[in-house]
């Protein structure tokens, strides 16, 4: 089945230690998104790629970076995680073929100790 | 700008009760409307959707009708089960019938707990 995969499902990192979360997709969608979600609140869009074009949300902290080496993969890098960065991180994809409906991965739960 | 307002939660029901979660929206044009469900510890799953006025989305016994005159997309289920306990998010996509790329706007989410 075509899908959005996130690894790992659970990640523990130390305060200030860089961490990378990964997302891959088999849908061949050209748009990929990263969201941050805290305790059953609505997901908050951090940034997205439209093909290779990176689009940062105005209020996304500089501590958060992203890379998209190819269509299938997208990474979220947190350069110096703080306690406030503990959250669920959701990856999603979309394309014109699917009317830009967003398909979500299972998420990565990040704990900062 | 676009916005989505959901009824305040949490909602607690007994099994087999009728469920309504209200959702109203503000948007220009003709957005697509979605209900997502999030089970504990999981990502978001699309529950149902509607892309134009008067469309009814349905899945797993849940239904919602796109009402442009009242700008609403209320979620209903006739008989809830314990396994329906989750967080429900209403969302809109300002994509003009699927041809225009836009960002999802979410409601604040409604926590549903169903007791046996």
mmCIF file with all atom_site columns, C-alpha atoms in Angstrom:
data_model
loop_
_atom_site.group_PDB
_atom_site.id
_atom_site.type_symbol
_atom_site.label_atom_id
_atom_site.label_alt_id
_atom_site.label_comp_id
_atom_site.label_asym_id
_atom_site.label_entity_id
_atom_site.label_seq_id
_atom_site.pdbx_PDB_ins_code
_atom_site.Cartn_x
_atom_site.Cartn_y
_atom_site.Cartn_z
_atom_site.occupancy
_atom_site.B_iso_or_equiv
_atom_site.pdbx_formal_charge
_atom_site.auth_seq_id
_atom_site.auth_comp_id
_atom_site.auth_asym_id
_atom_site.auth_atom_id
_atom_site.pdbx_PDB_model_num
ATOM 1   C CA . UNK A 1 1   ? 0.000   0.000  0.000  1.00 0.00 ? 1   UNK A CA 1
ATOM 2   C CA . UNK A 1 2   ? 1.189   3.494  -0.789 1.00 0.00 ? 2   UNK A CA 1
ATOM 3   C CA . UNK A 1 3   ? 1.894   5.322  2.393  1.00 0.00 ? 3   UNK A CA 1
ATOM 4   C CA . UNK A 1 4   ? 3.746   7.883  4.472  1.00 0.00 ? 4   UNK A CA 1
ATOM 5   C CA . UNK A 1 5   ? 6.324   6.394  6.822  1.00 0.00 ? 5   UNK A CA 1
ATOM 6   C CA . UNK A 1 6   ? 7.986   8.091  9.758  1.00 0.00 ? 6   UNK A CA 1
ATOM 7   C CA . UNK A 1 7   ? 10.997  6.835  11.643 1.00 0.00 ? 7   UNK A CA 1
ATOM 8   C CA . UNK A 1 8   ? 11.507  6.440  14.451 1.00 0.00 ? 8   UNK A CA 1
ATOM 9   C CA . UNK A 1 9   ? 8.060   6.379  16.066 1.00 0.00 ? 9   UNK A CA 1
ATOM 10  C CA . UNK A 1 10  ? 9.587   7.406  19.386 1.00 0.00 ? 10  UNK A CA 1
ATOM 11  C CA . UNK A 1 11  ? 12.741  9.460  19.812 1.00 0.00 ? 11  UNK A CA 1
ATOM 12  C CA . UNK A 1 12  ? 14.428  10.530 23.014 1.00 0.00 ? 12  UNK A CA 1
ATOM 13  C CA . UNK A 1 13  ? 17.125  13.176 22.891 1.00 0.00 ? 13  UNK A CA 1
ATOM 14  C CA . UNK A 1 14  ? 18.992  15.248 25.411 1.00 0.00 ? 14  UNK A CA 1
ATOM 15  C CA . UNK A 1 15  ? 18.600  18.960 25.885 1.00 0.00 ? 15  UNK A CA 1
ATOM 16  C CA . UNK A 1 16  ? 20.740  20.695 23.257 1.00 0.00 ? 16  UNK A CA 1
ATOM 17  C CA . UNK A 1 17  ? 21.688  17.510 21.383 1.00 0.00 ? 17  UNK A CA 1
ATOM 18  C CA . UNK A 1 18  ? 20.843  17.687 17.658 1.00 0.00 ? 18  UNK A CA 1
ATOM 19  C CA . UNK A 1 19  ? 18.221  15.253 16.458 1.00 0.00 ? 19  UNK A CA 1
ATOM 20  C CA . UNK A 1 20  ? 16.902  14.274 13.028 1.00 0.00 ? 20  UNK A CA 1
ATOM 21  C CA . UNK A 1 21  ? 13.470  12.873 12.255 1.00 0.00 ? 21  UNK A CA 1
ATOM 22  C CA . UNK A 1 22  ? 12.779  11.218 8.936  1.00 0.00 ? 22  UNK A CA 1
ATOM 23  C CA . UNK A 1 23  ? 9.799   10.847 6.647  1.00 0.00 ? 23  UNK A CA 1
ATOM 24  C CA . UNK A 1 24  ? 9.456   8.823  3.489  1.00 0.00 ? 24  UNK A CA 1
ATOM 25  C CA . UNK A 1 25  ? 6.569   8.318  1.097  1.00 0.00 ? 25  UNK A CA 1
ATOM 26  C CA . UNK A 1 26  ? 5.605   5.917  -1.641 1.00 0.00 ? 26  UNK A CA 1
ATOM 27  C CA . UNK A 1 27  ? 2.783   8.101  -2.979 1.00 0.00 ? 27  UNK A CA 1
ATOM 28  C CA . UNK A 1 28  ? 5.073   10.054 -5.322 1.00 0.00 ? 28  UNK A CA 1
ATOM 29  C CA . UNK A 1 29  ? 3.516   13.272 -4.031 1.00 0.00 ? 29  UNK A CA 1
ATOM 30  C CA . UNK A 1 30  ? 5.410   16.450 -4.858 1.00 0.00 ? 30  UNK A CA 1
ATOM 31  C CA . UNK A 1 31  ? 4.441   18.347 -1.685 1.00 0.00 ? 31  UNK A CA 1
ATOM 32  C CA . UNK A 1 32  ? 5.720   17.342 1.764  1.00 0.00 ? 32  UNK A CA 1
ATOM 33  C CA . UNK A 1 33  ? 4.904   19.007 5.083  1.00 0.00 ? 33  UNK A CA 1
ATOM 34  C CA . UNK A 1 34  ? 6.184   18.967 8.645  1.00 0.00 ? 34  UNK A CA 1
ATOM 35  C CA . UNK A 1 35  ? 3.827   19.726 11.534 1.00 0.00 ? 35  UNK A CA 1
ATOM 36  C CA . UNK A 1 36  ? 4.401   20.022 15.261 1.00 0.00 ? 36  UNK A CA 1
ATOM 37  C CA . UNK A 1 37  ? 1.591   18.886 17.544 1.00 0.00 ? 37  UNK A CA 1
ATOM 38  C CA . UNK A 1 38  ? 1.443   19.303 21.308 1.00 0.00 ? 38  UNK A CA 1
ATOM 39  C CA . UNK A 1 39  ? -0.946  17.404 23.607 1.00 0.00 ? 39  UNK A CA 1
ATOM 40  C CA . UNK A 1 40  ? -4.079  16.963 21.443 1.00 0.00 ? 40  UNK A CA 1
ATOM 41  C CA . UNK A 1 41  ? -3.869  20.509 20.089 1.00 0.00 ? 41  UNK A CA 1
ATOM 42  C CA . UNK A 1 42  ? -4.254  21.175 16.383 1.00 0.00 ? 42  UNK A CA 1
ATOM 43  C CA . UNK A 1 43  ? -1.114  20.452 14.354 1.00 0.00 ? 43  UNK A CA 1
ATOM 44  C CA . UNK A 1 44  ? 1.007   23.518 13.666 1.00 0.00 ? 44  UNK A CA 1
ATOM 45  C CA . UNK A 1 45  ? 2.645   23.756 10.248 1.00 0.00 ? 45  UNK A CA 1
ATOM 46  C CA . UNK A 1 46  ? 6.402   24.291 10.494 1.00 0.00 ? 46  UNK A CA 1
ATOM 47  C CA . UNK A 1 47  ? 7.320   24.263 6.796  1.00 0.00 ? 47  UNK A CA 1
ATOM 48  C CA . UNK A 1 48  ? 6.703   22.477 3.551  1.00 0.00 ? 48  UNK A CA 1
ATOM 49  C CA . UNK A 1 49  ? 8.370   21.635 0.275  1.00 0.00 ? 49  UNK A CA 1
ATOM 50  C CA . UNK A 1 50  ? 6.657   22.149 -3.040 1.00 0.00 ? 50  UNK A CA 1
ATOM 51  C CA . UNK A 1 51  ? 8.897   19.992 -5.207 1.00 0.00 ? 51  UNK A CA 1
ATOM 52  C CA . UNK A 1 52  ? 12.343  21.304 -4.232 1.00 0.00 ? 52  UNK A CA 1
ATOM 53  C CA . UNK A 1 53  ? 11.088  24.717 -3.151 1.00 0.00 ? 53  UNK A CA 1
ATOM 54  C CA . UNK A 1 54  ? 11.288  25.178 0.612  1.00 0.00 ? 54  UNK A CA 1
ATOM 55  C CA . UNK A 1 55  ? 8.576   27.258 2.312  1.00 0.00 ? 55  UNK A CA 1
ATOM 56  C CA . UNK A 1 56  ? 9.109   28.246 5.929  1.00 0.00 ? 56  UNK A CA 1
ATOM 57  C CA . UNK A 1 57  ? 6.262   29.456 8.131  1.00 0.00 ? 57  UNK A CA 1
ATOM 58  C CA . UNK A 1 58  ? 6.945   32.909 9.535  1.00 0.00 ? 58  UNK A CA 1
ATOM 59  C CA . UNK A 1 59  ? 6.819   31.783 13.169 1.00 0.00 ? 59  UNK A CA 1
ATOM 60  C CA . UNK A 1 60  ? 8.911   28.613 12.834 1.00 0.00 ? 60  UNK A CA 1
ATOM 61  C CA . UNK A 1 61  ? 11.980  28.950 15.074 1.00 0.00 ? 61  UNK A CA 1
ATOM 62  C CA . UNK A 1 62  ? 15.408  28.959 13.421 1.00 0.00 ? 62  UNK A CA 1
ATOM 63  C CA . UNK A 1 63  ? 16.208  25.900 15.524 1.00 0.00 ? 63  UNK A CA 1
ATOM 64  C CA . UNK A 1 64  ? 14.129  23.854 13.082 1.00 0.00 ? 64  UNK A CA 1
ATOM 65  C CA . UNK A 1 65  ? 15.563  23.003 9.665  1.00 0.00 ? 65  UNK A CA 1
ATOM 66  C CA . UNK A 1 66  ? 14.539  20.641 6.904  1.00 0.00 ? 66  UNK A CA 1
ATOM 67  C CA . UNK A 1 67  ? 16.102  18.784 4.012  1.00 0.00 ? 67  UNK A CA 1
ATOM 68  C CA . UNK A 1 68  ? 14.526  17.051 1.055  1.00 0.00 ? 68  UNK A CA 1
ATOM 69  C CA . UNK A 1 69  ? 17.181  15.135 -0.871 1.00 0.00 ? 69  UNK A CA 1
ATOM 70  C CA . UNK A 1 70  ? 14.682  13.580 -3.291 1.00 0.00 ? 70  UNK A CA 1
ATOM 71  C CA . UNK A 1 71  ? 10.943  13.213 -3.908 1.00 0.00 ? 71  UNK A CA 1
ATOM 72  C CA . UNK A 1 72  ? 10.539  10.344 -1.465 1.00 0.00 ? 72  UNK A CA 1
ATOM 73  C CA . UNK A 1 73  ? 12.388  11.579 1.595  1.00 0.00 ? 73  UNK A CA 1
ATOM 74  C CA . UNK A 1 74  ? 12.191  14.581 3.864  1.00 0.00 ? 74  UNK A CA 1
ATOM 75  C CA . UNK A 1 75  ? 14.048  15.227 7.123  1.00 0.00 ? 75  UNK A CA 1
ATOM 76  C CA . UNK A 1 76  ? 13.374  17.467 10.088 1.00 0.00 ? 76  UNK A CA 1
ATOM 77  C CA . UNK A 1 77  ? 16.502  18.625 11.928 1.00 0.00 ? 77  UNK A CA 1
ATOM 78  C CA . UNK A 1 78  ? 16.263  20.196 15.370 1.00 0.00 ? 78  UNK A CA 1
ATOM 79  C CA . UNK A 1 79  ? 19.642  21.767 15.983 1.00 0.00 ? 79  UNK A CA 1
ATOM 80  C CA . UNK A 1 80  ? 19.446  22.360 19.728 1.00 0.00 ? 80  UNK A CA 1
ATOM 81  C CA . UNK A 1 81  ? 16.308  20.827 21.206 1.00 0.00 ? 81  UNK A CA 1
ATOM 82  C CA . UNK A 1 82  ? 14.800  22.509 24.212 1.00 0.00 ? 82  UNK A CA 1
ATOM 83  C CA . UNK A 1 83  ? 12.270  21.111 26.650 1.00 0.00 ? 83  UNK A CA 1
ATOM 84  C CA . UNK A 1 84  ? 9.577   23.045 24.804 1.00 0.00 ? 84  UNK A CA 1
ATOM 85  C CA . UNK A 1 85  ? 10.287  21.104 21.621 1.00 0.00 ? 85  UNK A CA 1
ATOM 86  C CA . UNK A 1 86  ? 8.935   17.891 23.089 1.00 0.00 ? 86  UNK A CA 1
ATOM 87  C CA . UNK A 1 87  ? 5.947   17.086 20.898 1.00 0.00 ? 87  UNK A CA 1
ATOM 88  C CA . UNK A 1 88  ? 4.535   14.825 18.224 1.00 0.00 ? 88  UNK A CA 1
ATOM 89  C CA . UNK A 1 89  ? 5.984   15.602 14.797 1.00 0.00 ? 89  UNK A CA 1
ATOM 90  C CA . UNK A 1 90  ? 3.784   14.763 11.847 1.00 0.00 ? 90  UNK A CA 1
ATOM 91  C CA . UNK A 1 91  ? 4.800   14.445 8.231  1.00 0.00 ? 91  UNK A CA 1
ATOM 92  C CA . UNK A 1 92  ? 2.226   14.778 5.455  1.00 0.00 ? 92  UNK A CA 1
ATOM 93  C CA . UNK A 1 93  ? 2.215   14.703 1.666  1.00 0.00 ? 93  UNK A CA 1
ATOM 94  C CA . UNK A 1 94  ? -0.081  15.928 -1.100 1.00 0.00 ? 94  UNK A CA 1
ATOM 95  C CA . UNK A 1 95  ? -0.287  16.413 -4.845 1.00 0.00 ? 95  UNK A CA 1
ATOM 96  C CA . UNK A 1 96  ? -2.525  17.835 -7.540 1.00 0.00 ? 96  UNK A CA 1
ATOM 97  C CA . UNK A 1 97  ? -3.357  14.263 -8.582 1.00 0.00 ? 97  UNK A CA 1
ATOM 98  C CA . UNK A 1 98  ? -5.111  13.850 -5.220 1.00 0.00 ? 98  UNK A CA 1
ATOM 99  C CA . UNK A 1 99  ? -6.559  17.395 -5.142 1.00 0.00 ? 99  UNK A CA 1
ATOM 100 C CA . UNK A 1 100 ? -3.919  18.381 -2.582 1.00 0.00 ? 100 UNK A CA 1
ATOM 101 C CA . UNK A 1 101 ? -5.606  16.262 0.095  1.00 0.00 ? 101 UNK A CA 1
ATOM 102 C CA . UNK A 1 102 ? -2.985  15.689 2.783  1.00 0.00 ? 102 UNK A CA 1
ATOM 103 C CA . UNK A 1 103 ? -1.937  12.174 3.748  1.00 0.00 ? 103 UNK A CA 1
ATOM 104 C CA . UNK A 1 104 ? -0.379  11.923 7.179  1.00 0.00 ? 104 UNK A CA 1
ATOM 105 C CA . UNK A 1 105 ? 2.236   9.612  8.582  1.00 0.00 ? 105 UNK A CA 1
ATOM 106 C CA . UNK A 1 106 ? 1.935   7.995  12.032 1.00 0.00 ? 106 UNK A CA 1
ATOM 107 C CA . UNK A 1 107 ? 4.100   10.660 13.653 1.00 0.00 ? 107 UNK A CA 1
ATOM 108 C CA . UNK A 1 108 ? 7.269   10.667 15.755 1.00 0.00 ? 108 UNK A CA 1
ATOM 109 C CA . UNK A 1 109 ? 6.909   11.350 19.468 1.00 0.00 ? 109 UNK A CA 1
ATOM 110 C CA . UNK A 1 110 ? 9.957   13.380 20.580 1.00 0.00 ? 110 UNK A CA 1
ATOM 111 C CA . UNK A 1 111 ? 10.963  13.472 24.233 1.00 0.00 ? 111 UNK A CA 1
ATOM 112 C CA . UNK A 1 112 ? 13.656  15.901 25.413 1.00 0.00 ? 112 UNK A CA 1
ATOM 113 C CA . UNK A 1 113 ? 15.409  15.028 28.661 1.00 0.00 ? 113 UNK A CA 1
ATOM 114 C CA . UNK B 2 1   ? -8.245  34.707 6.622  1.00 0.00 ? 1   UNK B CA 1
ATOM 115 C CA . UNK B 2 2   ? -9.536  31.159 6.854  1.00 0.00 ? 2   UNK B CA 1
ATOM 116 C CA . UNK B 2 3   ? -10.672 29.719 10.173 1.00 0.00 ? 3   UNK B CA 1
ATOM 117 C CA . UNK B 2 4   ? -12.371 26.638 11.590 1.00 0.00 ? 4   UNK B CA 1
ATOM 118 C CA . UNK B 2 5   ? -14.281 26.541 14.862 1.00 0.00 ? 5   UNK B CA 1
ATOM 119 C CA . UNK B 2 6   ? -15.199 23.274 16.576 1.00 0.00 ? 6   UNK B CA 1
ATOM 120 C CA . UNK B 2 7   ? -17.489 22.733 19.508 1.00 0.00 ? 7   UNK B CA 1
ATOM 121 C CA . UNK B 2 8   ? -15.773 22.825 22.863 1.00 0.00 ? 8   UNK B CA 1
ATOM 122 C CA . UNK B 2 9   ? -14.778 19.506 24.349 1.00 0.00 ? 9   UNK B CA 1
ATOM 123 C CA . UNK B 2 10  ? -14.200 17.140 25.869 1.00 0.00 ? 10  UNK B CA 1
ATOM 124 C CA . UNK B 2 11  ? -17.277 15.124 24.976 1.00 0.00 ? 11  UNK B CA 1
ATOM 125 C CA . UNK B 2 12  ? -18.153 12.091 27.070 1.00 0.00 ? 12  UNK B CA 1
ATOM 126 C CA . UNK B 2 13  ? -20.812 9.631  25.924 1.00 0.00 ? 13  UNK B CA 1
ATOM 127 C CA . UNK B 2 14  ? -22.085 6.199  26.764 1.00 0.00 ? 14  UNK B CA 1
ATOM 128 C CA . UNK B 2 15  ? -21.790 3.443  24.186 1.00 0.00 ? 15  UNK B CA 1
ATOM 129 C CA . UNK B 2 16  ? -24.579 3.525  21.562 1.00 0.00 ? 16  UNK B CA 1
ATOM 130 C CA . UNK B 2 17  ? -25.307 7.208  22.175 1.00 0.00 ? 17  UNK B CA 1
ATOM 131 C CA . UNK B 2 18  ? -25.751 9.669  19.297 1.00 0.00 ? 18  UNK B CA 1
ATOM 132 C CA . UNK B 2 19  ? -22.776 11.885 18.532 1.00 0.00 ? 19  UNK B CA 1
ATOM 133 C CA . UNK B 2 20  ? -22.660 15.371 17.064 1.00 0.00 ? 20  UNK B CA 1
ATOM 134 C CA . UNK B 2 21  ? -19.498 17.470 16.911 1.00 0.00 ? 21  UNK B CA 1
ATOM 135 C CA . UNK B 2 22  ? -20.175 20.907 15.480 1.00 0.00 ? 22  UNK B CA 1
ATOM 136 C CA . UNK B 2 23  ? -17.813 22.537 13.013 1.00 0.00 ? 23  UNK B CA 1
ATOM 137 C CA . UNK B 2 24  ? -18.206 25.898 11.326 1.00 0.00 ? 24  UNK B CA 1
ATOM 138 C CA . UNK B 2 25  ? -15.773 27.612 9.020  1.00 0.00 ? 25  UNK B CA 1
ATOM 139 C CA . UNK B 2 26  ? -14.855 30.937 7.497  1.00 0.00 ? 26  UNK B CA 1
ATOM 140 C CA . UNK B 2 27  ? -13.268 30.935 4.070  1.00 0.00 ? 27  UNK B CA 1
ATOM 141 C CA . UNK B 2 28  ? -13.478 32.619 0.719  1.00 0.00 ? 28  UNK B CA 1
ATOM 142 C CA . UNK B 2 29  ? -14.524 30.642 -2.278 1.00 0.00 ? 29  UNK B CA 1
ATOM 143 C CA . UNK B 2 30  ? -15.252 26.925 -2.110 1.00 0.00 ? 30  UNK B CA 1
ATOM 144 C CA . UNK B 2 31  ? -12.911 25.081 0.214  1.00 0.00 ? 31  UNK B CA 1
ATOM 145 C CA . UNK B 2 32  ? -12.743 21.329 0.648  1.00 0.00 ? 32  UNK B CA 1
ATOM 146 C CA . UNK B 2 33  ? -13.706 20.176 4.135  1.00 0.00 ? 33  UNK B CA 1
ATOM 147 C CA . UNK B 2 34  ? -12.302 17.275 6.134  1.00 0.00 ? 34  UNK B CA 1
ATOM 148 C CA . UNK B 2 35  ? -12.690 15.414 9.378  1.00 0.00 ? 35  UNK B CA 1
ATOM 149 C CA . UNK B 2 36  ? -9.526  13.800 10.705 1.00 0.00 ? 36  UNK B CA 1
ATOM 150 C CA . UNK B 2 37  ? -9.390  11.383 13.634 1.00 0.00 ? 37  UNK B CA 1
ATOM 151 C CA . UNK B 2 38  ? -6.408  10.828 15.897 1.00 0.00 ? 38  UNK B CA 1
ATOM 152 C CA . UNK B 2 39  ? -6.347  7.772  18.146 1.00 0.00 ? 39  UNK B CA 1
ATOM 153 C CA . UNK B 2 40  ? -4.122  7.862  21.233 1.00 0.00 ? 40  UNK B CA 1
ATOM 154 C CA . UNK B 2 41  ? -0.450  7.920  20.288 1.00 0.00 ? 41  UNK B CA 1
ATOM 155 C CA . UNK B 2 42  ? -1.175  7.835  16.553 1.00 0.00 ? 42  UNK B CA 1
ATOM 156 C CA . UNK B 2 43  ? -0.993  10.235 13.626 1.00 0.00 ? 43  UNK B CA 1
ATOM 157 C CA . UNK B 2 44  ? -3.953  11.816 11.876 1.00 0.00 ? 44  UNK B CA 1
ATOM 158 C CA . UNK B 2 45  ? -6.210  9.630  9.776  1.00 0.00 ? 45  UNK B CA 1
ATOM 159 C CA . UNK B 2 46  ? -8.659  11.009 7.275  1.00 0.00 ? 46  UNK B CA 1
ATOM 160 C CA . UNK B 2 47  ? -12.146 10.064 8.448  1.00 0.00 ? 47  UNK B CA 1
ATOM 161 C CA . UNK B 2 48  ? -14.221 11.681 5.715  1.00 0.00 ? 48  UNK B CA 1
ATOM 162 C CA . UNK B 2 49  ? -14.283 14.611 3.336  1.00 0.00 ? 49  UNK B CA 1
ATOM 163 C CA . UNK B 2 50  ? -16.493 16.752 1.103  1.00 0.00 ? 50  UNK B CA 1
ATOM 164 C CA . UNK B 2 51  ? -15.304 18.915 -1.754 1.00 0.00 ? 51  UNK B CA 1
ATOM 165 C CA . UNK B 2 52  ? -18.407 20.899 -2.721 1.00 0.00 ? 52  UNK B CA 1
ATOM 166 C CA . UNK B 2 53  ? -21.632 22.233 -1.280 1.00 0.00 ? 53  UNK B CA 1
ATOM 167 C CA . UNK B 2 54  ? -24.252 19.633 -0.301 1.00 0.00 ? 54  UNK B CA 1
ATOM 168 C CA . UNK B 2 55  ? -21.756 16.783 -0.571 1.00 0.00 ? 55  UNK B CA 1
ATOM 169 C CA . UNK B 2 56  ? -22.053 14.234 2.212  1.00 0.00 ? 56  UNK B CA 1
ATOM 170 C CA . UNK B 2 57  ? -18.926 12.479 3.377  1.00 0.00 ? 57  UNK B CA 1
ATOM 171 C CA . UNK B 2 58  ? -19.299 9.180  5.200  1.00 0.00 ? 58  UNK B CA 1
ATOM 172 C CA . UNK B 2 59  ? -17.061 6.488  6.668  1.00 0.00 ? 59  UNK B CA 1
ATOM 173 C CA . UNK B 2 60  ? -17.242 3.936  9.503  1.00 0.00 ? 60  UNK B CA 1
ATOM 174 C CA . UNK B 2 61  ? -20.769 5.101  10.398 1.00 0.00 ? 61  UNK B CA 1
ATOM 175 C CA . UNK B 2 62  ? -19.743 8.755  10.618 1.00 0.00 ? 62  UNK B CA 1
ATOM 176 C CA . UNK B 2 63  ? -21.333 11.366 8.349  1.00 0.00 ? 63  UNK B CA 1
ATOM 177 C CA . UNK B 2 64  ? -20.941 15.070 7.653  1.00 0.00 ? 64  UNK B CA 1
ATOM 178 C CA . UNK B 2 65  ? -22.671 17.296 5.106  1.00 0.00 ? 65  UNK B CA 1
ATOM 179 C CA . UNK B 2 66  ? -21.065 20.363 3.532  1.00 0.00 ? 66  UNK B CA 1
ATOM 180 C CA . UNK B 2 67  ? -23.552 23.203 4.178  1.00 0.00 ? 67  UNK B CA 1
ATOM 181 C CA . UNK B 2 68  ? -22.469 26.355 2.426  1.00 0.00 ? 68  UNK B CA 1
ATOM 182 C CA . UNK B 2 69  ? -25.493 28.369 3.560  1.00 0.00 ? 69  UNK B CA 1
ATOM 183 C CA . UNK B 2 70  ? -24.567 27.827 7.210  1.00 0.00 ? 70  UNK B CA 1
ATOM 184 C CA . UNK B 2 71  ? -20.802 27.363 6.571  1.00 0.00 ? 71  UNK B CA 1
ATOM 185 C CA . UNK B 2 72  ? -20.918 24.169 8.590  1.00 0.00 ? 72  UNK B CA 1
ATOM 186 C CA . UNK B 2 73  ? -19.636 20.590 8.404  1.00 0.00 ? 73  UNK B CA 1
ATOM 187 C CA . UNK B 2 74  ? -20.971 18.895 11.538 1.00 0.00 ? 74  UNK B CA 1
ATOM 188 C CA . UNK B 2 75  ? -19.835 15.347 12.307 1.00 0.00 ? 75  UNK B CA 1
ATOM 189 C CA . UNK B 2 76  ? -22.500 12.814 13.334 1.00 0.00 ? 76  UNK B CA 1
ATOM 190 C CA . UNK B 2 77  ? -22.694 9.164  14.248 1.00 0.00 ? 77  UNK B CA 1
ATOM 191 C CA . UNK B 2 78  ? -25.843 7.370  15.245 1.00 0.00 ? 78  UNK B CA 1
ATOM 192 C CA . UNK B 2 79  ? -24.351 4.913  17.724 1.00 0.00 ? 79  UNK B CA 1
ATOM 193 C CA . UNK B 2 80  ? -20.842 5.408  19.085 1.00 0.00 ? 80  UNK B CA 1
ATOM 194 C CA . UNK B 2 81  ? -18.570 2.637  20.305 1.00 0.00 ? 81  UNK B CA 1
ATOM 195 C CA . UNK B 2 82  ? -15.790 2.602  22.880 1.00 0.00 ? 82  UNK B CA 1
ATOM 196 C CA . UNK B 2 83  ? -13.342 2.264  19.976 1.00 0.00 ? 83  UNK B CA 1
ATOM 197 C CA . UNK B 2 84  ? -14.439 5.691  18.677 1.00 0.00 ? 84  UNK B CA 1
ATOM 198 C CA . UNK B 2 85  ? -12.689 7.352  21.610 1.00 0.00 ? 85  UNK B CA 1
ATOM 199 C CA . UNK B 2 86  ? -10.194 9.716  19.969 1.00 0.00 ? 86  UNK B CA 1
ATOM 200 C CA . UNK B 2 87  ? -9.535  13.342 19.087 1.00 0.00 ? 87  UNK B CA 1
ATOM 201 C CA . UNK B 2 88  ? -11.479 14.663 16.101 1.00 0.00 ? 88  UNK B CA 1
ATOM 202 C CA . UNK B 2 89  ? -10.264 17.571 13.984 1.00 0.00 ? 89  UNK B CA 1
ATOM 203 C CA . UNK B 2 90  ? -12.290 19.503 11.441 1.00 0.00 ? 90  UNK B CA 1
ATOM 204 C CA . UNK B 2 91  ? -10.181 21.118 8.716  1.00 0.00 ? 91  UNK B CA 1
ATOM 205 C CA . UNK B 2 92  ? -10.502 23.068 5.496  1.00 0.00 ? 92  UNK B CA 1
ATOM 206 C CA . UNK B 2 93  ? -8.349  23.281 2.410  1.00 0.00 ? 93  UNK B CA 1
ATOM 207 C CA . UNK B 2 94  ? -8.842  26.353 0.211  1.00 0.00 ? 94  UNK B CA 1
ATOM 208 C CA . UNK B 2 95  ? -8.149  24.468 -2.954 1.00 0.00 ? 95  UNK B CA 1
ATOM 209 C CA . UNK B 2 96  ? -10.875 25.643 -5.284 1.00 0.00 ? 96  UNK B CA 1
ATOM 210 C CA . UNK B 2 97  ? -12.055 22.213 -6.272 1.00 0.00 ? 97  UNK B CA 1
ATOM 211 C CA . UNK B 2 98  ? -8.719  20.525 -6.084 1.00 0.00 ? 98  UNK B CA 1
ATOM 212 C CA . UNK B 2 99  ? -6.817  22.572 -8.602 1.00 0.00 ? 99  UNK B CA 1
ATOM 213 C CA . UNK B 2 100 ? -5.291  25.155 -6.297 1.00 0.00 ? 100 UNK B CA 1
ATOM 214 C CA . UNK B 2 101 ? -2.609  24.367 -3.781 1.00 0.00 ? 101 UNK B CA 1
ATOM 215 C CA . UNK B 2 102 ? -3.247  25.660 -0.262 1.00 0.00 ? 102 UNK B CA 1
ATOM 216 C CA . UNK B 2 103 ? -2.645  25.023 3.427  1.00 0.00 ? 103 UNK B CA 1
ATOM 217 C CA . UNK B 2 104 ? -4.869  23.078 5.791  1.00 0.00 ? 104 UNK B CA 1
ATOM 218 C CA . UNK B 2 105 ? -6.584  25.105 8.475  1.00 0.00 ? 105 UNK B CA 1
ATOM 219 C CA . UNK B 2 106 ? -7.536  22.994 11.512 1.00 0.00 ? 106 UNK B CA 1
ATOM 220 C CA . UNK B 2 107 ? -10.108 23.448 14.208 1.00 0.00 ? 107 UNK B CA 1
ATOM 221 C CA . UNK B 2 108 ? -8.912  23.121 17.791 1.00 0.00 ? 108 UNK B CA 1
ATOM 222 C CA . UNK B 2 109 ? -9.903  19.465 18.074 1.00 0.00 ? 109 UNK B CA 1
ATOM 223 C CA . UNK B 2 110 ? -12.563 17.740 20.162 1.00 0.00 ? 110 UNK B CA 1
ATOM 224 C CA . UNK B 2 111 ? -11.677 14.938 22.555 1.00 0.00 ? 111 UNK B CA 1
ATOM 225 C CA . UNK B 2 112 ? -14.319 12.195 22.541 1.00 0.00 ? 112 UNK B CA 1
ATOM 226 C CA . UNK B 2 113 ? -14.477 9.571  25.276 1.00 0.00 ? 113 UNK B CA 1
ATOM 227 C CA . UNK B 2 114 ? -17.007 6.753  25.009 1.00 0.00 ? 114 UNK B CA 1
ATOM 228 C CA . UNK B 2 115 ? -17.738 4.649  28.111 1.00 0.00 ? 115 UNK B CA 1
ATOM 229 C CA . UNK B 2 116 ? -19.102 1.092  28.023 1.00 0.00 ? 116 UNK B CA 1
#
